[in-house]
PDB file of C-alpha atoms in Angstrom:
ATOM      1  CA  MET A  16    -153.377  20.902 -95.295  1.00 59.00           C
ATOM      2  CA  HIS A  17    -152.172  23.455 -92.712  1.00 62.00           C
ATOM      3  CA  GLU A  18    -153.965  26.074 -90.600  1.00 60.00           C
ATOM      4  CA  LEU A  19    -152.082  29.218 -89.652  1.00 63.00           C
ATOM      5  CA  ASN A  20    -152.787  31.033 -86.408  1.00 59.00           C
ATOM      6  CA  ASN A  21    -151.284  34.473 -85.786  1.00 56.00           C
ATOM      7  CA  GLY A  22    -152.759  34.885 -82.259  1.00 54.00           C
ATOM      8  CA  ILE A  23    -155.655  37.059 -83.551  1.00 53.00           C
ATOM      9  CA  MET A  24    -157.469  34.691 -85.910  1.00 53.00           C
ATOM     10  CA  LYS A  25    -157.193  31.320 -87.478  1.00 58.00           C
ATOM     11  CA  THR A  26    -157.082  31.094 -91.252  1.00 58.00           C
ATOM     12  CA  GLU A  27    -158.628  28.647 -93.671  1.00 57.00           C
ATOM     13  CA  LYS A  28    -156.539  25.527 -94.161  1.00 64.00           C
ATOM     14  CA  ILE A  29    -154.030  25.861 -96.932  1.00 68.00           C
ATOM     15  CA  LYS A  30    -151.690  23.552 -98.807  1.00 72.00           C
ATOM     16  CA  LEU A  31    -148.025  24.522 -98.475  1.00 74.00           C
ATOM     17  CA  GLY A  32    -145.585  24.408-101.279  1.00 76.00           C
ATOM     18  CA  ASP A  33    -141.834  23.966-101.134  1.00 89.00           C
ATOM     19  CA  ILE A  34    -142.000  27.735-100.949  1.00 92.00           C
ATOM     20  CA  THR A  35    -145.150  29.555 -99.891  1.00 89.00           C
ATOM     21  CA  LEU A  36    -145.471  33.325-100.452  1.00 90.00           C
ATOM     22  CA  LEU A  37    -147.803  34.970 -97.992  1.00 86.00           C
ATOM     23  CA  PHE A  38    -149.231  38.518 -98.376  1.00 87.00           C
ATOM     24  CA  PHE A  39    -151.443  40.436 -95.923  1.00 82.00           C
ATOM     25  CA  GLU A  40    -154.464  42.463 -97.147  1.00 80.00           C
ATOM     26  CA  ASN A  41    -154.155  44.766 -94.115  1.00 77.00           C
ATOM     27  CA  PRO A  42    -151.022  45.707 -92.129  1.00 75.00           C
ATOM     28  CA  LYS A  43    -152.906  44.899 -88.884  1.00 67.00           C
ATOM     29  CA  LEU A  44    -152.781  41.222 -89.927  1.00 65.00           C
ATOM     30  CA  ASP A  45    -149.032  41.267 -90.259  1.00 64.00           C
ATOM     31  CA  ILE A  46    -148.381  39.578 -86.936  1.00 58.00           C
ATOM     32  CA  PHE A  47    -146.526  36.602 -88.218  1.00 56.00           C
ATOM     33  CA  PRO A  48    -148.214  33.198 -87.613  1.00 53.00           C
ATOM     34  CA  LEU A  49    -147.179  31.691 -84.265  1.00 50.00           C
ATOM     35  CA  ASN A  50    -148.127  28.141 -85.026  1.00 57.00           C
ATOM     36  CA  VAL A  51    -149.016  25.822 -87.820  1.00 59.00           C
ATOM     37  CA  ASN A  52    -151.468  23.156 -86.615  1.00 58.00           C
ATOM     38  CA  GLY A  53    -149.564  23.300 -83.291  1.00 49.00           C
ATOM     39  CA  GLY A  54    -146.368  22.170 -85.034  1.00 53.00           C
ATOM     40  CA  LYS A  55    -142.909  23.611 -84.415  1.00 55.00           C
ATOM     41  CA  TYR A  56    -140.888  25.649 -86.817  1.00 71.00           C
ATOM     42  CA  LEU A  57    -138.139  28.273 -86.963  1.00 78.00           C
ATOM     43  CA  LEU A  58    -139.046  31.924 -87.297  1.00 78.00           C
ATOM     44  CA  ILE A  59    -136.299  33.936 -89.009  1.00 86.00           C
ATOM     45  CA  ILE A  60    -136.579  37.765 -88.867  1.00 84.00           C
ATOM     46  CA  PRO A  61    -133.549  39.287 -90.675  1.00 88.00           C
ATOM     47  CA  SER A  62    -131.653  41.505 -88.306  1.00 89.00           C
ATOM     48  CA  VAL A  63    -128.674  43.873 -88.367  1.00 88.00           C
ATOM     49  CA  TYR A  64    -127.736  42.585 -84.875  1.00 85.00           C
ATOM     50  CA  PRO A  65    -128.801  38.903 -84.781  1.00 85.00           C
ATOM     51  CA  GLU A  66    -126.759  37.900 -81.691  1.00 80.00           C
ATOM     52  CA  ASP A  67    -129.905  37.520 -79.548  1.00 74.00           C
ATOM     53  CA  SER A  68    -131.197  34.732 -81.703  1.00 83.00           C
ATOM     54  CA  LYS A  69    -130.775  31.287 -80.233  1.00 87.00           C
ATOM     55  CA  TYR A  70    -130.416  29.536 -83.589  1.00 90.00           C
ATOM     56  CA  PHE A  71    -127.987  32.195 -84.836  1.00 94.00           C
ATOM     57  CA  ASN A  72    -125.735  31.568 -81.799  1.00 93.00           C
ATOM     58  CA  GLU A  73    -126.044  27.814 -82.283  1.00 93.00           C
ATOM     59  CA  GLY A  74    -125.180  28.253 -85.901  1.00 95.00           C
ATOM     60  CA  LYS A  75    -121.974  30.075 -84.880  1.00 95.00           C
ATOM     61  CA  GLN A  76    -121.002  27.101 -82.820  1.00 94.00           C
ATOM     62  CA  VAL A  77    -121.381  24.898 -85.862  1.00 95.00           C
ATOM     63  CA  ILE A  78    -119.045  27.187 -87.809  1.00 96.00           C
ATOM     64  CA  ARG A  79    -116.496  27.234 -84.959  1.00 94.00           C
ATOM     65  CA  LYS A  80    -116.411  23.453 -84.596  1.00 93.00           C
ATOM     66  CA  GLY A  81    -116.046  22.834 -88.302  1.00 92.00           C
ATOM     67  CA  ASN A  82    -116.541  19.320 -89.628  1.00 92.00           C
ATOM     68  CA  LEU A  83    -119.534  20.474 -91.706  1.00 96.00           C
ATOM     69  CA  ASN A  84    -121.810  18.115 -93.566  1.00 95.00           C
ATOM     70  CA  GLU A  85    -122.643  18.648 -97.246  1.00 95.00           C
ATOM     71  CA  ARG A  86    -125.906  20.579 -96.512  1.00 95.00           C
ATOM     72  CA  GLN A  87    -124.084  22.954 -94.167  1.00 96.00           C
ATOM     73  CA  LYS A  88    -121.279  23.480 -96.718  1.00 95.00           C
ATOM     74  CA  VAL A  89    -123.852  24.450 -99.368  1.00 95.00           C
ATOM     75  CA  ILE A  90    -125.536  26.881 -96.992  1.00 96.00           C
ATOM     76  CA  LEU A  91    -122.224  28.674 -96.313  1.00 95.00           C
ATOM     77  CA  ASP A  92    -121.397  28.631 -99.977  1.00 94.00           C
ATOM     78  CA  LEU A  93    -124.664  30.402-100.701  1.00 94.00           C
ATOM     79  CA  LEU A  94    -123.877  32.957 -98.036  1.00 95.00           C
ATOM     80  CA  PHE A  95    -120.351  33.453 -99.453  1.00 93.00           C
ATOM     81  CA  SER A  96    -121.801  33.945-102.954  1.00 91.00           C
ATOM     82  CA  MET A  97    -123.925  36.807-101.622  1.00 92.00           C
ATOM     83  CA  ILE A  98    -121.377  38.749 -99.609  1.00 92.00           C
ATOM     84  CA  SER A  99    -118.010  37.647-101.193  1.00 90.00           C
ATOM     85  CA  MET A 100    -116.588  36.934 -97.724  1.00 93.00           C
ATOM     86  CA  ARG A 101    -116.174  33.846 -95.646  1.00 95.00           C
ATOM     87  CA  VAL A 102    -117.569  33.847 -92.076  1.00 97.00           C
ATOM     88  CA  GLY A 103    -115.749  32.485 -89.054  1.00 96.00           C
ATOM     89  CA  VAL A 104    -116.037  32.510 -85.312  1.00 96.00           C
ATOM     90  CA  ASP A 105    -113.149  33.359 -83.020  1.00 94.00           C
ATOM     91  CA  GLU A 106    -112.154  32.001 -79.550  1.00 91.00           C
ATOM     92  CA  ASN A 107    -114.407  34.607 -77.941  1.00 91.00           C
ATOM     93  CA  ASN A 108    -117.442  33.256 -79.908  1.00 90.00           C
ATOM     94  CA  GLN A 109    -117.506  36.421 -81.995  1.00 93.00           C
ATOM     95  CA  LEU A 110    -118.450  36.294 -85.660  1.00 95.00           C
ATOM     96  CA  TYR A 111    -116.044  37.736 -88.123  1.00 96.00           C
ATOM     97  CA  TYR A 112    -115.857  38.174 -91.893  1.00 97.00           C
ATOM     98  CA  GLU A 113    -112.739  37.272 -93.925  1.00 97.00           C
ATOM     99  CA  ASP A 114    -111.887  38.514 -97.379  1.00 94.00           C
ATOM    100  CA  GLN A 115    -109.814  36.755-100.016  1.00 90.00           C
ATOM    101  CA  ASN A 116    -106.578  38.343 -98.718  1.00 94.00           C
ATOM    102  CA  GLY A 117    -107.129  37.008 -95.199  1.00 95.00           C
ATOM    103  CA  ASN A 118    -108.166  40.323 -93.688  1.00 97.00           C
ATOM    104  CA  LYS A 119    -110.744  39.902 -90.949  1.00 97.00           C
ATOM    105  CA  TYR A 120    -113.583  42.312 -90.151  1.00 97.00           C
ATOM    106  CA  THR A 121    -116.046  42.513 -87.228  1.00 95.00           C
ATOM    107  CA  PRO A 122    -119.799  42.811 -87.958  1.00 94.00           C
ATOM    108  CA  SER A 123    -119.574  46.546 -87.263  1.00 94.00           C
ATOM    109  CA  GLU A 124    -116.894  46.928 -90.007  1.00 96.00           C
ATOM    110  CA  VAL A 125    -118.888  45.472 -92.915  1.00 96.00           C
ATOM    111  CA  PRO A 126    -122.043  46.729 -94.687  1.00 94.00           C
ATOM    112  CA  LEU A 127    -125.118  46.218 -92.546  1.00 94.00           C
ATOM    113  CA  SER A 128    -126.609  44.041 -95.292  1.00 95.00           C
ATOM    114  CA  PHE A 129    -123.882  41.411 -94.712  1.00 96.00           C
ATOM    115  CA  ASN A 130    -125.131  40.924 -91.126  1.00 95.00           C
ATOM    116  CA  VAL A 131    -128.705  40.727 -92.288  1.00 95.00           C
ATOM    117  CA  ILE A 132    -127.867  38.085 -94.895  1.00 96.00           C
ATOM    118  CA  SER A 133    -125.840  36.135 -92.281  1.00 96.00           C
ATOM    119  CA  SER A 134    -128.888  36.256 -89.975  1.00 95.00           C
ATOM    120  CA  ILE A 135    -130.876  34.369 -92.601  1.00 96.00           C
ATOM    121  CA  PHE A 136    -128.367  31.652 -93.466  1.00 96.00           C
ATOM    122  CA  ILE A 137    -126.438  30.920 -90.261  1.00 96.00           C
ATOM    123  CA  PRO A 138    -129.523  29.666 -88.308  1.00 94.00           C
ATOM    124  CA  LEU A 139    -130.078  27.074 -91.085  1.00 94.00           C
ATOM    125  CA  LEU A 140    -126.860  25.313 -90.128  1.00 95.00           C
ATOM    126  CA  VAL A 141    -128.513  23.794 -87.034  1.00 92.00           C
ATOM    127  CA  LEU A 142    -131.741  22.719 -88.632  1.00 87.00           C
ATOM    128  CA  GLU A 143    -131.977  19.239 -90.084  1.00 85.00           C
ATOM    129  CA  THR A 144    -134.292  18.675 -93.036  1.00 83.00           C
ATOM    130  CA  PRO A 145    -137.173  18.442 -93.463  1.00 82.00           C
ATOM    131  CA  SER A 146    -137.917  21.625 -91.430  1.00 84.00           C
ATOM    132  CA  LEU A 147    -140.549  24.354 -91.698  1.00 86.00           C
ATOM    133  CA  ILE A 148    -139.167  27.912 -91.708  1.00 89.00           C
ATOM    134  CA  PHE A 149    -141.080  31.191 -91.508  1.00 88.00           C
ATOM    135  CA  LEU A 150    -138.986  33.942 -93.137  1.00 92.00           C
ATOM    136  CA  LYS A 151    -140.378  37.397 -92.490  1.00 90.00           C
ATOM    137  CA  ASN A 152    -139.475  40.219 -94.862  1.00 92.00           C
ATOM    138  CA  PRO A 153    -136.208  38.763 -96.129  1.00 94.00           C
ATOM    139  CA  GLU A 154    -135.733  41.893 -98.259  1.00 94.00           C
ATOM    140  CA  ALA A 155    -135.210  44.110 -95.162  1.00 91.00           C
ATOM    141  CA  TYR A 156    -132.130  46.313 -95.365  1.00 93.00           C
ATOM    142  CA  LEU A 157    -131.081  44.813 -98.701  1.00 95.00           C
ATOM    143  CA  HIS A 158    -130.117  46.631-101.856  1.00 94.00           C
ATOM    144  CA  PRO A 159    -132.497  45.785-104.778  1.00 94.00           C
ATOM    145  CA  SER A 160    -129.783  43.666-106.448  1.00 94.00           C
ATOM    146  CA  GLN A 161    -129.284  41.740-103.225  1.00 95.00           C
ATOM    147  CA  GLN A 162    -133.043  41.183-102.987  1.00 96.00           C
ATOM    148  CA  VAL A 163    -133.004  39.744-106.510  1.00 95.00           C
ATOM    149  CA  TYR A 164    -130.075  37.473-105.758  1.00 95.00           C
ATOM    150  CA  LEU A 165    -131.662  36.188-102.530  1.00 96.00           C
ATOM    151  CA  ALA A 166    -134.864  35.388-104.314  1.00 96.00           C
ATOM    152  CA  THR A 167    -132.839  33.476-106.887  1.00 94.00           C
ATOM    153  CA  ILE A 168    -131.018  31.236-104.422  1.00 94.00           C
ATOM    154  CA  LEU A 169    -133.842  30.470-101.989  1.00 95.00           C
ATOM    155  CA  PRO A 170    -135.151  27.695-104.304  1.00 95.00           C
ATOM    156  CA  VAL A 171    -131.829  26.031-103.637  1.00 95.00           C
ATOM    157  CA  VAL A 172    -132.493  26.180 -99.891  1.00 95.00           C
ATOM    158  CA  ALA A 173    -135.987  24.741-100.447  1.00 94.00           C
ATOM    159  CA  LYS A 174    -134.632  21.920-102.514  1.00 93.00           C
ATOM    160  CA  MET A 175    -132.570  20.766 -99.559  1.00 93.00           C
ATOM    161  CA  GLY A 176    -135.830  19.991 -97.678  1.00 90.00           C
ATOM    162  CA  TYR A 177    -136.611  23.277 -96.033  1.00 89.00           C
ATOM    163  CA  HIS A 178    -140.284  24.274 -96.423  1.00 88.00           C
ATOM    164  CA  LEU A 179    -140.195  28.054 -96.619  1.00 92.00           C
ATOM    165  CA  ILE A 180    -143.153  30.303 -95.783  1.00 89.00           C
ATOM    166  CA  ILE A 181    -142.120  33.834 -96.804  1.00 93.00           C
ATOM    167  CA  SER A 182    -143.877  37.044 -95.918  1.00 90.00           C
ATOM    168  CA  SER A 183    -142.583  39.854 -98.187  1.00 91.00           C
ATOM    169  CA  ASN A 184    -143.526  43.401 -99.069  1.00 89.00           C
ATOM    170  CA  SER A 185    -141.020  43.662-101.906  1.00 92.00           C
ATOM    171  CA  ASP A 186    -142.311  43.401-105.479  1.00 91.00           C
ATOM    172  CA  ILE A 187    -138.698  43.003-106.690  1.00 94.00           C
ATOM    173  CA  PHE A 188    -138.137  40.018-104.500  1.00 95.00           C
ATOM    174  CA  CYS A 189    -141.468  38.326-105.211  1.00 94.00           C
ATOM    175  CA  ILE A 190    -141.436  38.939-108.966  1.00 93.00           C
ATOM    176  CA  THR A 191    -137.843  37.677-109.250  1.00 94.00           C
ATOM    177  CA  LEU A 192    -138.783  34.468-107.468  1.00 93.00           C
ATOM    178  CA  ALA A 193    -141.866  34.099-109.758  1.00 92.00           C
ATOM    179  CA  GLN A 194    -139.839  34.713-112.891  1.00 92.00           C
ATOM    180  CA  PHE A 195    -137.316  32.062-112.065  1.00 93.00           C
ATOM    181  CA  VAL A 196    -139.927  29.468-111.194  1.00 89.00           C
ATOM    182  CA  VAL A 197    -142.107  30.172-114.236  1.00 90.00           C
ATOM    183  CA  GLN A 198    -139.399  30.851-116.836  1.00 92.00           C
ATOM    184  CA  LYS A 199    -136.901  28.199-115.597  1.00 93.00           C
ATOM    185  CA  PRO A 200    -133.933  30.063-117.162  1.00 94.00           C
ATOM    186  CA  LYS A 201    -130.848  28.260-118.401  1.00 93.00           C
ATOM    187  CA  LYS A 202    -127.357  28.660-116.916  1.00 93.00           C
ATOM    188  CA  ARG A 203    -126.208  31.140-119.585  1.00 92.00           C
ATOM    189  CA  ASP A 204    -129.247  33.345-119.118  1.00 93.00           C
ATOM    190  CA  ILE A 205    -128.803  33.386-115.317  1.00 92.00           C
ATOM    191  CA  LYS A 206    -125.121  34.329-115.567  1.00 90.00           C
ATOM    192  CA  LYS A 207    -125.923  37.119-117.988  1.00 90.00           C
ATOM    193  CA  PHE A 208    -128.615  38.512-115.661  1.00 91.00           C
ATOM    194  CA  PHE A 209    -126.325  38.377-112.612  1.00 88.00           C
ATOM    195  CA  LYS A 210    -123.624  40.247-114.495  1.00 86.00           C
ATOM    196  CA  ALA A 211    -126.108  42.974-115.437  1.00 88.00           C
ATOM    197  CA  ILE A 212    -127.063  43.628-111.809  1.00 85.00           C
ATOM    198  CA  HIS A 213    -123.498  43.135-110.446  1.00 82.00           C
ATOM    199  CA  VAL A 214    -124.185  40.216-108.044  1.00 79.00           C
ATOM    200  CA  GLY A 215    -122.880  36.743-107.529  1.00 64.00           C
ATOM    201  CA  GLU A 216    -119.283  37.545-108.256  1.00 66.00           C
ATOM    202  CA  GLU A 217    -117.827  34.788-106.056  1.00 64.00           C
ATOM    203  CA  GLY A 218    -118.515  31.076-106.414  1.00 66.00           C
ATOM    204  CA  ILE A 219    -120.989  31.868-109.175  1.00 81.00           C
ATOM    205  CA  GLU A 220    -120.559  28.791-111.349  1.00 86.00           C
ATOM    206  CA  GLU A 221    -121.661  26.209-108.798  1.00 89.00           C
ATOM    207  CA  VAL A 222    -124.455  28.431-107.509  1.00 91.00           C
ATOM    208  CA  VAL A 223    -125.912  28.886-110.932  1.00 93.00           C
ATOM    209  CA  LYS A 224    -125.828  25.189-111.483  1.00 93.00           C
ATOM    210  CA  MET A 225    -127.704  24.611-108.246  1.00 94.00           C
ATOM    211  CA  VAL A 226    -130.307  27.285-109.146  1.00 94.00           C
ATOM    212  CA  VAL A 227    -130.934  25.709-112.537  1.00 95.00           C
ATOM    213  CA  GLU A 228    -131.559  22.338-110.876  1.00 94.00           C
ATOM    214  CA  ALA A 229    -133.692  23.785-108.104  1.00 94.00           C
ATOM    215  CA  VAL A 230    -136.184  25.716-110.218  1.00 93.00           C
ATOM    216  CA  GLN A 231    -137.004  22.740-112.416  1.00 92.00           C
ATOM    217  CA  ASN A 232    -139.386  21.090-110.027  1.00 88.00           C
ATOM    218  CA  ILE A 233    -139.907  23.638-107.221  1.00 89.00           C
ATOM    219  CA  LYS A 234    -143.490  23.935-106.059  1.00 89.00           C
ATOM    220  CA  ILE A 235    -144.640  27.406-105.016  1.00 90.00           C
ATOM    221  CA  LYS A 236    -147.930  28.417-103.458  1.00 89.00           C
ATOM    222  CA  VAL A 237    -149.063  32.052-103.195  1.00 90.00           C
ATOM    223  CA  TYR A 238    -151.765  33.269-100.755  1.00 87.00           C
ATOM    224  CA  GLU A 239    -153.219  36.623 -99.682  1.00 86.00           C
ATOM    225  CA  MET A 240    -154.538  36.680 -96.108  1.00 82.00           C
ATOM    226  CA  LYS A 241    -157.807  38.582 -96.191  1.00 81.00           C
ATOM    227  CA  ILE A 242    -159.060  40.784 -93.361  1.00 77.00           C
ATOM    228  CA  ASP A 243    -161.543  38.059 -92.245  1.00 76.00           C
ATOM    229  CA  GLY A 244    -158.915  35.262 -92.178  1.00 71.00           C
ATOM    230  CA  ARG A 245    -159.739  33.835 -95.587  1.00 79.00           C
ATOM    231  CA  MET A 246    -156.760  32.690 -97.577  1.00 82.00           C
ATOM    232  CA  LYS A 247    -157.070  33.685-101.215  1.00 86.00           C
ATOM    233  CA  GLU A 248    -154.814  31.533-103.394  1.00 88.00           C
ATOM    234  CA  LEU A 249    -153.126  33.336-106.262  1.00 90.00           C
ATOM    235  CA  LYS A 250    -151.573  31.904-109.343  1.00 89.00           C
ATOM    236  CA  ILE A 251    -147.865  32.689-109.443  1.00 88.00           C
ATOM    237  CA  GLU A 252    -148.219  33.845-113.000  1.00 86.00           C
ATOM    238  CA  LYS A 253    -150.540  36.572-111.745  1.00 84.00           C
ATOM    239  CA  LEU A 254    -147.646  38.128-109.925  1.00 85.00           C
ATOM    240  CA  LEU A 255    -145.878  38.565-113.258  1.00 87.00           C
ATOM    241  CA  SER A 256    -148.918  40.082-115.055  1.00 87.00           C
ATOM    242  CA  GLU A 257    -150.487  42.166-112.237  1.00 87.00           C
ATOM    243  CA  GLY A 258    -147.792  42.538-109.571  1.00 86.00           C
ATOM    244  CA  VAL A 259    -147.961  41.920-105.839  1.00 87.00           C
ATOM    245  CA  PRO A 260    -151.562  42.659-104.748  1.00 84.00           C
ATOM    246  CA  VAL A 261    -150.814  44.617-101.583  1.00 82.00           C
ATOM    247  CA  ILE A 262    -148.172  46.712-103.365  1.00 87.00           C
ATOM    248  CA  THR A 263    -150.242  47.446-106.435  1.00 88.00           C
ATOM    249  CA  GLU A 264    -153.229  48.508-104.333  1.00 87.00           C
ATOM    250  CA  VAL A 265    -151.157  51.029-102.469  1.00 89.00           C
ATOM    251  CA  THR A 266    -149.322  52.223-105.580  1.00 90.00           C
ATOM    252  CA  ASP A 267    -152.587  52.698-107.452  1.00 91.00           C
ATOM    253  CA  ALA A 268    -154.054  54.681-104.553  1.00 93.00           C
ATOM    254  CA  LEU A 269    -150.938  56.865-104.437  1.00 94.00           C
ATOM    255  CA  LEU A 270    -150.899  57.512-108.205  1.00 93.00           C
ATOM    256  CA  GLY A 271    -154.585  58.326-108.165  1.00 94.00           C
ATOM    257  CA  TRP A 272    -154.194  60.717-105.274  1.00 94.00           C
ATOM    258  CA  ALA A 273    -151.171  62.397-106.957  1.00 94.00           C
ATOM    259  CA  LEU A 274    -153.087  62.798-110.205  1.00 93.00           C
ATOM    260  CA  HIS A 275    -155.966  64.400-108.259  1.00 92.00           C
ATOM    261  CA  LEU A 276    -153.621  66.885-106.685  1.00 93.00           C
ATOM    262  CA  ALA A 277    -151.985  67.657-110.032  1.00 92.00           C
ATOM    263  CA  MET A 278    -155.352  68.336-111.642  1.00 91.00           C
ATOM    264  CA  LYS A 279    -156.377  70.636-108.845  1.00 88.00           C
ATOM    265  CA  ARG A 280    -153.167  72.603-109.283  1.00 88.00           C
ATOM    266  CA  VAL A 281    -153.696  72.906-113.077  1.00 88.00           C
ATOM    267  CA  VAL A 282    -157.292  74.107-112.561  1.00 84.00           C
ATOM    268  CA  LYS A 283    -156.093  76.610-109.955  1.00 79.00           C
ATOM    269  CA  GLN A 284    -153.419  77.966-112.268  1.00 80.00           C
ATOM    270  CA  GLN A 285    -155.839  78.276-115.248  1.00 79.00           C
ATOM    271  CA  SER A 286    -158.302  80.313-113.094  1.00 71.00           C
ATOM    272  CA  PHE A 287    -155.748  83.158-112.745  1.00 64.00           C
TER     273      PHE A 287
END
């Protein structure tokens, strides 16, 4: 059992899964937990410009030196499958992207999402397993299809021995993750889905195989942090039937408010 402490309040003790989804009832609570029972972990906040991150820079050194172990090779293969480019580090310790024709591009010459995705995967190169990782809003800056694909391959990361605690405000990301864990789709179904959303064009065969294996026994816990620090555990199936709680609450309020305005306008028009 683990207790999260975000500097404002301590929560009830919770049991972590291989992947733990964490939602916040109130945005004022969304100061990401700074310790877990005093233990150490890696906090990854996706960034367009991740050069200030210690672990990102150490990960670049791993790439530059080469001689990667199997875990590190898989991590870079997952990254490649998302952006269809290989990453490298030049003699000036600058990250670059290389396409299949050998053309090299700086981080400023590729889509911003490529840098964001790199900021998630490259720090993993320096972390041995098992390790605890907080991943805050991994969907940031990503196209919906990229969010879906990221949610699909994170179980592969967890299967390596990384315990992921993910804070997300994306219903697309969370529901995709829930669908794969609950439905446990077969290889053919996954490939058909990826083709429909135009993702996973490179290295897809091996990635799909890893996803199928990963979702078979992955353990996921889902919690909503209440305003008083209570941790309400949610069944992952509930995300599929009712949606992400914090998102549905705001959406319902918005729709109710919009309907109220529309009715007022109709009444006003009928009075003339």
